[in-house]
Amino acid sequence: MPPSTDLNDALMARARQIIPGGVNSPVRAFRAVGGTPRFVRRAQGAYFWDANGQRYIDYIGSWGPMILGHGHPAVLEAVQRAAAEGFSFGAPTEREIELAEEIAALVPSIEMLRLVSSGTEAGMTAIRLARGATGRSKIVKFEGCYHGHADALLVKAGSGLATFGHPTSAGVPPEVVQHTLVLEYNNVAQLEEAFALHGQDIAGLIMEPIAGNMNFVRATVEFTRRCRELCTQHGALLIYDEVMTGCRVALGGAQSVYAKAIPGFAPDLTVLGKVIGGGMPLAAFGGKRAVMEQLAPLGPVYQAGTLSGNPVATACGLATLREIKRPGFFESLSAKTRRLTGGLSAAARQASVPFCADCEGGMFGFFLLPKLPQNYGQVMQSESSRFNTLFHGLLARGIYIAPALYEAGFVSSAHSDEDIAATIAAASEVFQALRL
Ligand code: KE4
């Protein structure tokens, strides 16, 4: 085989020598779709350029954070200014207060919050807090939902692991997950049965309000209502994992969308990440004051972090939030995302390809299925070979979507109407290869 002139191949071969799988997060390895990951040389707006200098329209945007596109001038300027003042202090700063106040103003269910460095850290701590605050051990999660790679939550995760077909991670001792009840998403009967059996032992229920780790599966209003009611009835905490949906599907996150259908709806704890950090390592968890004050140094639940509330990351997050709260931002972003999913659906119909799509705010998903799935088992009916054909057909045309059919897609304010049109045109061509 002649040596590859493709610089992505060369970089992947070199990366594999020193980094497991050549990547620092499994989904980036293209294992589910085959082929060589694109090594990003630089990104700007809605685009990135790979090692070969090939340009792609980016619908991953770092898996959600880049809601303004890459290199937004106001965010870049804020990060540069903050970096010049110091990278990290391990001491409190005013900007952490500003960001906490900004987030609490956007998400009214959050009375207090703590900043951490990743969604995993935030989700893991929210679980510990629920257990500490209630004195109970059991946690309810749902098959296909992913809440980061903390041991107790790495059970039938829908992101990464499901793609590799290993619903439970090696290295997680059975005793660590013995308290984690994994139920079927959107299955009200099963949920009610679980609470009838274990309600008094359940510390918390954690859920993705819109499961972006099953590509895009909405919790039904009835299911959401019952999760709230049963947690209240049994004294368990409802933990809304909005790492992906927070400030992405709406300024106030998915909880603001569901509160329109369920008056007064609010979770007890919310986990946030991605957009609130604007692409820098920053996440958060927050909720009712009485619960949050159980945290050290006030209360008995320990949590800590060297880089928690990092001054450069908080500058990036604050600048991002200040841009997305501008009047009209979400209306425009939502309309753009709808144009994309509407155009893809029309193109698939034109080619008689079974296809369905859904979106909310700047987040979208699609399935090569006749109708939207409601749970993990239905998502699993997707044929990965057909998805892989679509993925590589789009990639060859400079369109970069998630390299796994279980992942959602993201539109930014930097995506132009021309980018959306070009994406739909590229998909039209690829759908021809998927005609049944
Ligand atoms: P991080 O630890 O990756 O910052 O966040 C974990 C997490 C928690 N909760 C939800 C709902 C999430 O979607 C995530 C992380 N999302 C994945 C994409 N499905 C990140 C991409 C990756 O794992 O490389």
mmCIF file of C-alpha atoms in Angstrom, residues 18-185:
data_model
loop_
_atom_site.group_PDB
_atom_site.id
_atom_site.type_symbol
_atom_site.label_atom_id
_atom_site.label_comp_id
_atom_site.label_asym_id
_atom_site.label_seq_id
_atom_site.Cartn_x
_atom_site.Cartn_y
_atom_site.Cartn_z
ATOM 1 C CA ILE A 18 0.719 7.546 22.081
ATOM 2 C CA ILE A 19 -3.038 8.043 22.718
ATOM 3 C CA PRO A 20 -5.401 5.046 23.108
ATOM 4 C CA GLY A 21 -7.356 4.801 19.856
ATOM 5 C CA GLY A 22 -5.619 8.008 18.753
ATOM 6 C CA VAL A 23 -8.240 10.162 20.447
ATOM 7 C CA ASN A 24 -8.999 11.731 23.799
ATOM 8 C CA SER A 25 -12.658 10.798 23.665
ATOM 9 C CA PRO A 26 -13.892 7.567 22.039
ATOM 10 C CA VAL A 27 -16.609 8.921 19.754
ATOM 11 C CA ARG A 28 -13.987 10.995 17.881
ATOM 12 C CA ALA A 29 -12.292 7.841 16.588
ATOM 13 C CA PHE A 30 -14.866 7.178 13.819
ATOM 14 C CA ARG A 31 -15.024 3.545 15.037
ATOM 15 C CA ALA A 32 -18.793 3.423 14.509
ATOM 16 C CA VAL A 33 -18.671 4.805 10.966
ATOM 17 C CA GLY A 34 -15.223 3.663 9.799
ATOM 18 C CA GLY A 35 -12.669 5.793 8.010
ATOM 19 C CA THR A 36 -10.190 8.339 9.345
ATOM 20 C CA PRO A 37 -11.072 11.119 11.747
ATOM 21 C CA ARG A 38 -10.491 14.621 10.457
ATOM 22 C CA PHE A 39 -7.773 16.352 12.469
ATOM 23 C CA VAL A 40 -8.821 19.963 12.890
ATOM 24 C CA ARG A 41 -6.174 22.496 12.007
ATOM 25 C CA ARG A 42 -8.352 25.566 12.647
ATOM 26 C CA ALA A 43 -11.976 26.619 12.824
ATOM 27 C CA GLN A 44 -13.844 29.847 12.138
ATOM 28 C CA GLY A 45 -17.578 30.559 12.191
ATOM 29 C CA ALA A 46 -19.540 27.540 10.944
ATOM 30 C CA TYR A 47 -16.459 25.863 9.479
ATOM 31 C CA PHE A 48 -13.315 23.984 10.309
ATOM 32 C CA TRP A 49 -10.385 23.025 8.110
ATOM 33 C CA ASP A 50 -8.714 19.633 8.505
ATOM 34 C CA ALA A 51 -5.039 18.689 8.243
ATOM 35 C CA ASN A 52 -5.324 18.618 4.444
ATOM 36 C CA GLY A 53 -6.821 22.099 4.399
ATOM 37 C CA GLN A 54 -10.237 20.686 3.468
ATOM 38 C CA ARG A 55 -13.147 22.852 4.706
ATOM 39 C CA TYR A 56 -16.194 21.345 6.430
ATOM 40 C CA ILE A 57 -19.491 22.835 7.519
ATOM 41 C CA ASP A 58 -19.452 21.862 11.199
ATOM 42 C CA TYR A 59 -22.685 20.470 12.717
ATOM 43 C CA ILE A 60 -20.934 19.103 15.813
ATOM 44 C CA GLY A 61 -19.524 22.359 17.147
ATOM 45 C CA SER A 62 -17.580 20.530 19.868
ATOM 46 C CA TRP A 63 -20.758 18.478 20.653
ATOM 47 C CA GLY A 64 -22.814 21.557 21.484
ATOM 48 C CA PRO A 65 -20.730 24.363 23.053
ATOM 49 C CA MET A 66 -20.061 26.365 19.877
ATOM 50 C CA ILE A 67 -23.547 27.899 19.605
ATOM 51 C CA LEU A 68 -22.021 31.139 18.259
ATOM 52 C CA GLY A 69 -19.758 29.288 15.840
ATOM 53 C CA HIS A 70 -15.983 29.205 16.168
ATOM 54 C CA GLY A 71 -14.008 32.318 17.055
ATOM 55 C CA HIS A 72 -16.852 34.744 17.752
ATOM 56 C CA PRO A 73 -15.071 38.105 18.084
ATOM 57 C CA ALA A 74 -16.684 39.151 21.373
ATOM 58 C CA VAL A 75 -15.894 35.768 22.957
ATOM 59 C CA LEU A 76 -12.353 35.702 21.582
ATOM 60 C CA GLU A 77 -11.691 39.192 22.916
ATOM 61 C CA ALA A 78 -13.068 38.273 26.368
ATOM 62 C CA VAL A 79 -10.891 35.146 26.529
ATOM 63 C CA GLN A 80 -7.762 37.019 25.412
ATOM 64 C CA ARG A 81 -8.355 39.732 27.988
ATOM 65 C CA ALA A 82 -8.958 37.214 30.778
ATOM 66 C CA ALA A 83 -5.908 35.155 29.835
ATOM 67 C CA ALA A 84 -3.732 38.257 29.998
ATOM 68 C CA GLU A 85 -4.953 38.815 33.586
ATOM 69 C CA GLY A 86 -4.031 35.277 34.676
ATOM 70 C CA PHE A 87 -4.870 31.689 33.738
ATOM 71 C CA SER A 88 -5.814 30.209 37.095
ATOM 72 C CA PHE A 89 -5.635 31.238 40.730
ATOM 73 C CA GLY A 90 -7.223 28.550 42.898
ATOM 74 C CA ALA A 91 -8.917 31.470 44.627
ATOM 75 C CA PRO A 92 -12.340 33.076 44.180
ATOM 76 C CA THR A 93 -12.917 35.729 41.505
ATOM 77 C CA GLU A 94 -15.749 38.174 40.843
ATOM 78 C CA ARG A 95 -16.312 36.673 37.411
ATOM 79 C CA GLU A 96 -17.411 33.359 38.972
ATOM 80 C CA ILE A 97 -20.121 35.300 40.823
ATOM 81 C CA GLU A 98 -21.126 37.057 37.612
ATOM 82 C CA LEU A 99 -21.411 33.775 35.705
ATOM 83 C CA ALA A 100 -23.344 32.097 38.523
ATOM 84 C CA GLU A 101 -25.749 35.066 38.653
ATOM 85 C CA GLU A 102 -26.122 34.978 34.864
ATOM 86 C CA ILE A 103 -26.949 31.265 34.829
ATOM 87 C CA ALA A 104 -29.393 31.556 37.750
ATOM 88 C CA ALA A 105 -31.158 34.419 35.948
ATOM 89 C CA LEU A 106 -31.591 32.205 32.877
ATOM 90 C CA VAL A 107 -32.651 29.073 34.819
ATOM 91 C CA PRO A 108 -35.011 30.153 37.646
ATOM 92 C CA SER A 109 -35.044 26.677 39.252
ATOM 93 C CA ILE A 110 -31.382 27.269 40.133
ATOM 94 C CA GLU A 111 -31.176 29.209 43.417
ATOM 95 C CA MET A 112 -27.498 28.307 43.953
ATOM 96 C CA LEU A 113 -24.910 26.602 41.801
ATOM 97 C CA ARG A 114 -21.339 25.416 41.714
ATOM 98 C CA LEU A 115 -19.005 25.602 38.733
ATOM 99 C CA VAL A 116 -16.902 22.569 37.773
ATOM 100 C CA SER A 117 -14.832 21.524 34.735
ATOM 101 C CA SER A 118 -16.890 18.899 32.925
ATOM 102 C CA GLY A 119 -20.401 17.554 32.568
ATOM 103 C CA THR A 120 -19.239 14.267 34.067
ATOM 104 C CA GLU A 121 -18.035 16.059 37.179
ATOM 105 C CA ALA A 122 -21.297 17.996 37.433
ATOM 106 C CA GLY A 123 -23.496 14.928 36.967
ATOM 107 C CA MET A 124 -21.440 12.806 39.344
ATOM 108 C CA THR A 125 -21.678 15.453 42.037
ATOM 109 C CA ALA A 126 -25.407 15.985 41.530
ATOM 110 C CA ILE A 127 -25.889 12.272 42.240
ATOM 111 C CA ARG A 128 -23.722 12.459 45.357
ATOM 112 C CA LEU A 129 -25.635 15.532 46.491
ATOM 113 C CA ALA A 130 -28.991 13.835 45.992
ATOM 114 C CA ARG A 131 -27.788 10.868 48.029
ATOM 115 C CA GLY A 132 -26.317 13.095 50.728
ATOM 116 C CA ALA A 133 -29.366 15.328 50.939
ATOM 117 C CA THR A 134 -31.849 12.427 51.180
ATOM 118 C CA GLY A 135 -29.724 9.863 53.026
ATOM 119 C CA ARG A 136 -30.811 7.342 50.391
ATOM 120 C CA SER A 137 -28.793 5.267 47.857
ATOM 121 C CA LYS A 138 -30.874 4.357 44.826
ATOM 122 C CA ILE A 139 -30.692 6.352 41.609
ATOM 123 C CA VAL A 140 -33.002 6.035 38.603
ATOM 124 C CA LYS A 141 -31.616 6.609 35.128
ATOM 125 C CA PHE A 142 -32.872 5.690 31.675
ATOM 126 C CA GLU A 143 -31.472 3.419 29.012
ATOM 127 C CA GLY A 144 -29.930 5.454 26.213
ATOM 128 C CA CYS A 145 -29.331 8.512 28.365
ATOM 129 C CA TYR A 146 -25.722 9.451 29.014
ATOM 130 C CA HIS A 147 -24.666 11.529 31.992
ATOM 131 C CA GLY A 148 -20.876 11.340 31.718
ATOM 132 C CA HIS A 149 -18.558 8.517 32.683
ATOM 133 C CA ALA A 150 -18.895 8.388 36.471
ATOM 134 C CA ASP A 151 -18.988 4.712 37.483
ATOM 135 C CA ALA A 152 -22.488 4.697 38.946
ATOM 136 C CA LEU A 153 -23.905 6.254 35.788
ATOM 137 C CA LEU A 154 -21.993 4.294 33.145
ATOM 138 C CA VAL A 155 -24.797 1.795 32.711
ATOM 139 C CA LYS A 156 -26.396 1.394 29.323
ATOM 140 C CA ALA A 157 -25.143 4.824 28.399
ATOM 141 C CA GLY A 158 -26.370 6.020 25.035
ATOM 142 C CA SER A 159 -23.256 7.910 24.001
ATOM 143 C CA GLY A 160 -20.074 6.191 22.980
ATOM 144 C CA LEU A 161 -20.734 2.892 24.705
ATOM 145 C CA ALA A 162 -23.958 2.196 22.879
ATOM 146 C CA THR A 163 -22.144 3.025 19.676
ATOM 147 C CA PHE A 164 -19.593 0.372 20.587
ATOM 148 C CA GLY A 165 -22.379 -2.006 21.442
ATOM 149 C CA HIS A 166 -21.196 -2.415 25.056
ATOM 150 C CA PRO A 167 -24.111 -1.203 27.128
ATOM 151 C CA THR A 168 -22.073 -1.503 30.377
ATOM 152 C CA SER A 169 -18.421 -0.421 30.794
ATOM 153 C CA ALA A 170 -15.693 -2.826 31.914
ATOM 154 C CA GLY A 171 -14.060 -1.764 35.141
ATOM 155 C CA VAL A 172 -17.298 -0.839 36.891
ATOM 156 C CA PRO A 173 -17.648 -3.275 39.837
ATOM 157 C CA PRO A 174 -21.182 -4.669 40.191
ATOM 158 C CA GLU A 175 -21.513 -3.246 43.699
ATOM 159 C CA VAL A 176 -21.012 0.258 42.351
ATOM 160 C CA VAL A 177 -24.047 0.043 40.077
ATOM 161 C CA GLN A 178 -26.260 -2.080 42.328
ATOM 162 C CA HIS A 179 -28.126 1.064 43.360
ATOM 163 C CA THR A 180 -28.656 2.337 39.819
ATOM 164 C CA LEU A 181 -32.042 1.417 38.391
ATOM 165 C CA VAL A 182 -32.025 1.596 34.602
ATOM 166 C CA LEU A 183 -35.513 2.034 33.167
ATOM 167 C CA GLU A 184 -36.896 2.507 29.690
ATOM 168 C CA TYR A 185 -37.174 6.136 28.593
#
